[in-house]
Amino acid sequence: MERTLEGKVIAITGASSGIGEATALLLAEKGAKVVLGARRTERLQSLSDRIEAAGGSCIWLEADVTQRNDLQKLVDLACERFGTLDVIINNAGVGQLSRIDELDVEGWEQMIDVNLKGVLYGIAAAMPVFLKQGSGHIVNVISTSGIKIVPTQGVYAGTKNAVRTITEALRQESAGQVRVTGISPGFVQTEMPNAMKNVTMKNAIRDTMESIAISPQAIARAIAFAIEQPADVEIGDLVIRPSVQN
Ligand code: NDP
């Protein structure tokens, strides 16, 4: 593996499974020092053990992205232990899919708190470091949900499209100092359905995943591609779908 990310310090939220986990493994293999956050600490510990056993550098922290201070602690940890932060990957997300007229208000709030406010808190924690050092990279994991609007994904897509809009505005504002990338995966084989409350949707998404989903490594490769570009090259938006996804 070419070590194109040698020494880069990269924080990843939602690193305990799926896309976040695959990204942590790949970036560490490419030489990055990864700083992992999620709520399931036993997962983070075993991922960290795997990365270190393979010769990589990894630290982790219990971090709930709905808590602004947890994102601050994650960024502080990177700076204290590795001296800086080069990239933050705002990846943590939940999908409480259901029709709007089912009025799953708690599910809406959870998606707004994790998918939207969690990303904003990540930006708020990393930005002062990036501005001070005159460089940095914000990578937001969005979704094809919202590029194509479908029933049962209204609020989920709403949170993702809010992040898409914020990502593009931030990219324009940053004018080269801070690079900004939006990553929009289609169906990816992960644990995402496990957290879904709506059993019909959970089973439907699991079925679709089983039949067409691509591996989380495909998204990890896209994230690595965006980060490993030279400083004057910014990858704005990448959409990575299964070839068969419509
Ligand atoms: P997983 O369920 O495997 O991973 C989700 C991650 O988010 C977990 O590590 C989980 O960690 C974390 N997470 C959830 N809530 C919180 C929270 N409050 N604070 C911190 N971390 C949290 O699913 P994916 O890997 O698929 O999801 C990653 C991202 O990809 C999400 O943003 C999702 O919306 C997006 N995505 C996924 C697609 C797919 O088909 N799988 C398609 C398009 C986008 P923990 O529970 O340990 O806190």
Coordinates of C-alpha atoms and ligand atoms in Angstrom, one line a residue:
M1 CA 0.0 0.0 0.0
E2 CA 1.4 3.4 -1.0
R3 CA 1.8 5.6 2.1
T4 CA 0.2 8.7 0.5
L5 CA -1.1 10.0 3.8
E6 CA 2.0 9.6 5.9
G7 CA 1.8 11.6 9.1
K8 CA -1.6 13.2 8.4
V9 CA -3.8 13.5 11.5
I10 CA -7.3 12.5 10.7
A11 CA -10.3 12.5 13.0
I12 CA -13.3 10.3 12.1
T13 CA -16.7 10.3 13.8
G14 CA -18.9 7.2 13.7
A15 CA -15.7 5.1 13.4
S16 CA -17.0 2.1 15.3
S17 CA -18.6 0.3 12.3
G18 CA -19.4 0.5 8.6
I19 CA -17.9 3.3 6.5
G20 CA -16.1 4.9 9.4
E21 CA -14.4 1.7 10.4
A22 CA -13.4 0.9 6.8
T23 CA -12.1 4.4 6.4
A24 CA -10.1 4.3 9.6
L25 CA -8.4 1.0 8.5
L26 CA -7.6 2.3 5.0
L27 CA -6.3 5.7 6.1
A28 CA -4.1 4.2 8.8
E29 CA -2.7 1.7 6.2
K30 CA -1.8 4.7 4.0
G31 CA 0.2 6.2 6.9
A32 CA -2.4 8.5 8.6
K33 CA -2.6 8.9 12.4
V34 CA -6.3 8.3 13.0
V35 CA -8.3 9.7 15.9
L36 CA -11.5 7.8 16.3
G37 CA -14.8 8.8 17.9
A38 CA -18.1 6.9 18.5
R39 CA -20.2 5.8 21.4
R40 CA -19.4 2.0 21.4
T41 CA -16.0 2.1 23.0
E42 CA -15.4 -1.6 22.9
R43 CA -15.6 -1.5 19.1
L44 CA -13.2 1.5 19.0
Q45 CA -10.7 -0.4 21.3
S46 CA -10.7 -3.5 19.1
L47 CA -10.4 -1.4 15.9
S48 CA -7.5 0.5 17.5
D49 CA -5.8 -2.8 18.4
R50 CA -6.2 -4.0 14.8
I51 CA -4.7 -0.8 13.4
E52 CA -1.8 -0.8 15.9
A53 CA -1.1 -4.5 15.3
A54 CA -0.7 -3.7 11.6
G55 CA 1.8 -1.0 12.4
G56 CA -0.6 2.0 12.3
S57 CA -1.1 4.9 14.7
C58 CA -4.5 5.2 16.4
I59 CA -6.2 6.9 19.4
W60 CA -9.8 6.9 20.2
L61 CA -12.4 8.6 22.5
E62 CA -16.0 8.0 23.4
A63 CA -17.7 10.7 21.5
D64 CA -21.4 11.3 21.0
V65 CA -21.8 13.8 18.1
T66 CA -25.0 15.1 19.6
Q67 CA -22.8 16.6 22.3
R68 CA -20.9 19.6 21.1
N69 CA -18.3 19.2 23.8
D70 CA -17.5 15.6 22.7
L71 CA -16.4 16.9 19.3
Q72 CA -14.3 19.5 20.9
K73 CA -12.6 16.8 23.1
L74 CA -12.0 14.7 19.9
V75 CA -10.2 17.6 18.2
D76 CA -8.3 18.5 21.4
L77 CA -7.2 14.9 21.7
A78 CA -5.8 14.9 18.2
C79 CA -3.9 18.2 18.9
E80 CA -2.6 17.0 22.3
R81 CA -1.4 13.6 21.2
F82 CA -0.4 14.1 17.6
G83 CA 0.3 17.9 17.6
T84 CA -2.3 18.9 15.1
L85 CA -5.4 18.0 13.1
D86 CA -5.3 17.9 9.3
V87 CA -8.7 16.4 8.4
I88 CA -12.0 15.8 10.1
I89 CA -14.4 13.2 8.6
N90 CA -17.9 13.9 9.8
N91 CA -19.3 10.4 9.1
A92 CA -21.6 9.5 12.1
G93 CA -25.2 9.1 10.9
V94 CA -28.5 7.4 11.5
G95 CA -31.5 6.7 9.2
Q96 CA -34.9 6.4 10.9
L97 CA -36.7 5.8 7.7
S98 CA -40.5 6.0 7.7
R99 CA -43.4 7.9 6.0
I100 CA -43.8 11.4 7.2
D101 CA -47.4 10.8 8.1
E102 CA -46.2 8.2 10.6
L103 CA -45.0 11.2 12.6
D104 CA -41.9 9.6 14.1
V105 CA -41.0 12.9 15.7
E106 CA -38.3 11.3 17.9
G107 CA -36.7 9.8 14.9
W108 CA -36.7 13.1 13.1
E109 CA -35.1 14.7 16.1
Q110 CA -32.5 12.0 16.3
M111 CA -31.6 12.4 12.6
I112 CA -31.4 16.2 12.9
D113 CA -29.2 15.9 16.0
V114 CA -26.8 13.3 14.6
N115 CA -26.8 13.9 10.9
L116 CA -27.1 17.7 10.8
K117 CA -26.1 19.1 14.2
G118 CA -23.4 16.5 14.6
V119 CA -21.7 17.6 11.4
L120 CA -22.0 21.3 12.4
Y121 CA -20.4 20.5 15.8
G122 CA -17.6 18.7 14.0
I123 CA -17.0 21.7 11.8
A124 CA -17.2 24.1 14.8
A125 CA -14.6 22.0 16.7
A126 CA -12.1 21.6 13.8
M127 CA -12.4 25.1 12.1
P128 CA -10.4 27.1 14.7
V129 CA -7.5 24.7 14.4
F130 CA -7.6 24.8 10.6
L131 CA -7.8 28.6 10.5
K132 CA -4.9 28.9 13.0
Q133 CA -2.6 26.6 11.0
G134 CA -3.8 28.0 7.6
S135 CA -4.8 24.5 6.3
G136 CA -7.3 21.7 6.9
H137 CA -9.8 19.5 5.3
I138 CA -13.4 18.8 6.2
V139 CA -15.0 15.7 4.7
N140 CA -18.7 15.3 5.2
V141 CA -20.4 11.9 4.6
I142 CA -23.7 12.7 2.9
S143 CA -25.8 10.3 0.8
T144 CA -27.4 9.7 -2.5
S145 CA -30.6 10.1 -0.5
G146 CA -31.6 13.6 -1.4
I147 CA -30.0 13.5 -4.8
K148 CA -32.9 11.2 -5.6
I149 CA -35.9 11.9 -3.4
V150 CA -38.0 8.8 -2.5
P151 CA -40.8 8.1 0.0
T152 CA -39.9 7.1 3.5
Q153 CA -36.5 9.0 3.3
G154 CA -38.0 12.5 3.5
V155 CA -36.5 13.6 6.8
Y156 CA -33.3 11.6 6.4
A157 CA -32.8 13.1 2.9
G158 CA -33.7 16.5 4.4
T159 CA -30.8 16.3 6.9
K160 CA -28.5 15.0 4.2
N161 CA -29.4 17.8 1.8
A162 CA -28.9 20.4 4.6
V163 CA -25.4 19.0 5.0
R164 CA -24.9 19.1 1.2
T165 CA -25.9 22.8 1.1
I166 CA -23.7 23.7 4.1
T167 CA -20.8 21.7 2.6
E168 CA -21.0 23.7 -0.7
A169 CA -21.3 27.1 1.0
L170 CA -18.3 26.3 3.3
R171 CA -16.3 25.1 0.2
Q172 CA -16.9 28.5 -1.5
E173 CA -16.2 30.5 1.7
S174 CA -13.0 28.7 2.4
A175 CA -11.2 30.0 -0.7
G176 CA -8.4 27.5 -0.7
Q177 CA -7.3 27.5 2.9
V178 CA -9.6 24.8 4.1
R179 CA -10.6 22.1 1.6
V180 CA -14.2 20.8 1.8
T181 CA -15.5 17.6 0.4
G182 CA -18.9 16.0 0.3
I183 CA -19.0 12.2 -0.1
S184 CA -22.4 10.7 -1.1
P185 CA -22.6 7.0 -0.9
G186 CA -25.4 4.9 -2.4
F187 CA -26.3 1.5 -0.8
V188 CA -23.4 0.3 1.2
Q189 CA -23.3 -2.9 3.2
T190 CA -23.1 -1.7 6.8
E191 CA -24.9 -2.0 10.2
M192 CA -27.1 1.0 9.4
P193 CA -30.4 -0.9 9.4
N194 CA -29.7 -2.3 12.9
A195 CA -30.6 1.1 14.5
M196 CA -33.8 1.5 12.5
K197 CA -36.9 1.5 14.6
N198 CA -39.4 0.9 11.8
V199 CA -39.2 -2.9 11.3
T200 CA -40.7 -2.8 7.8
M201 CA -38.0 -0.3 6.7
K202 CA -35.3 -2.2 8.5
N203 CA -36.1 -5.4 6.6
A204 CA -36.6 -3.6 3.3
I205 CA -33.2 -1.8 3.5
R206 CA -31.5 -5.1 4.7
D207 CA -33.0 -6.9 1.6
T208 CA -31.8 -4.1 -0.7
M209 CA -28.4 -4.1 0.9
E210 CA -28.1 -7.9 0.5
S211 CA -28.9 -7.7 -3.2
I212 CA -27.1 -4.6 -4.4
A213 CA -24.9 -2.9 -1.7
I214 CA -21.2 -2.2 -2.3
S215 CA -18.6 -2.7 0.4
P216 CA -17.7 0.2 2.8
Q217 CA -14.1 -0.1 1.5
A218 CA -15.4 1.5 -1.8
I219 CA -16.4 4.6 0.2
A220 CA -13.1 4.5 2.1
R221 CA -11.2 4.6 -1.2
A222 CA -13.2 7.6 -2.3
I223 CA -12.4 9.4 0.9
A224 CA -8.8 8.6 0.7
F225 CA -8.7 9.8 -2.9
A226 CA -10.1 13.2 -1.8
I227 CA -7.6 13.6 1.0
E228 CA -4.5 12.5 -0.8
Q229 CA -4.8 15.2 -3.5
P230 CA -2.2 17.9 -3.5
A231 CA -3.1 21.0 -1.4
D232 CA -4.2 23.0 -4.4
V233 CA -6.7 20.3 -5.6
E234 CA -10.1 20.1 -3.9
I235 CA -12.5 17.3 -4.6
G236 CA -15.9 19.0 -4.1
D237 CA -18.4 16.2 -4.4
L238 CA -18.1 12.5 -5.0
V239 CA -21.1 10.1 -5.5
I240 CA -20.3 6.5 -5.1
R241 CA -23.1 4.1 -5.9
P242 CA -23.5 0.4 -6.7
S243 CA -23.4 0.2 -10.5
V244 CA -26.9 -1.3 -10.5
Q245 CA -28.4 1.4 -8.3
N246 CA -30.9 3.6 -10.1
Ligands
NDP1 P1 -23.2 2.2 10.6 O1 -24.5 2.1 11.3 O2 -22.4 1.0 10.3 O3 -22.3 3.3 11.2 C1 -22.8 4.5 11.8 C2 -21.8 5.0 12.7 O4 -22.4 6.3 13.3 C3 -21.5 4.1 13.9 O5 -20.1 4.1 14.0 C4 -22.2 4.8 15.1 O6 -21.3 4.6 16.2 C5 -22.2 6.2 14.6 N1 -23.1 7.0 15.4 C6 -24.5 6.9 15.4 N2 -25.0 7.8 16.2 C7 -24.0 8.5 16.8 C8 -23.8 9.5 17.8 N3 -24.9 10.0 18.4 N4 -22.6 9.9 18.1 C9 -21.5 9.3 17.5 N5 -21.6 8.4 16.6 C10 -22.8 7.9 16.3 O7 -23.7 2.9 9.2 P2 -22.8 3.5 8.0 O8 -21.4 3.1 8.1 O9 -23.6 3.1 6.8 O10 -23.1 5.0 8.2 C11 -22.0 6.0 8.1 C12 -22.5 7.2 7.3 O11 -22.8 6.9 6.0 C13 -23.8 7.8 7.9 O12 -23.7 9.2 7.9 C14 -24.9 7.4 6.9 O13 -26.0 8.3 6.9 C15 -24.1 7.4 5.6 N6 -24.6 6.6 4.5 C16 -24.8 5.3 4.6 C17 -25.3 4.6 3.5 C18 -25.5 3.1 3.5 O14 -26.1 2.6 2.6 N7 -24.9 2.4 4.5 C19 -25.7 5.3 2.3 C20 -25.5 6.7 2.3 C21 -25.0 7.3 3.4 P3 -21.9 4.3 17.7 O15 -23.2 3.7 17.6 O16 -20.8 3.4 18.3 O17 -21.9 5.7 18.3

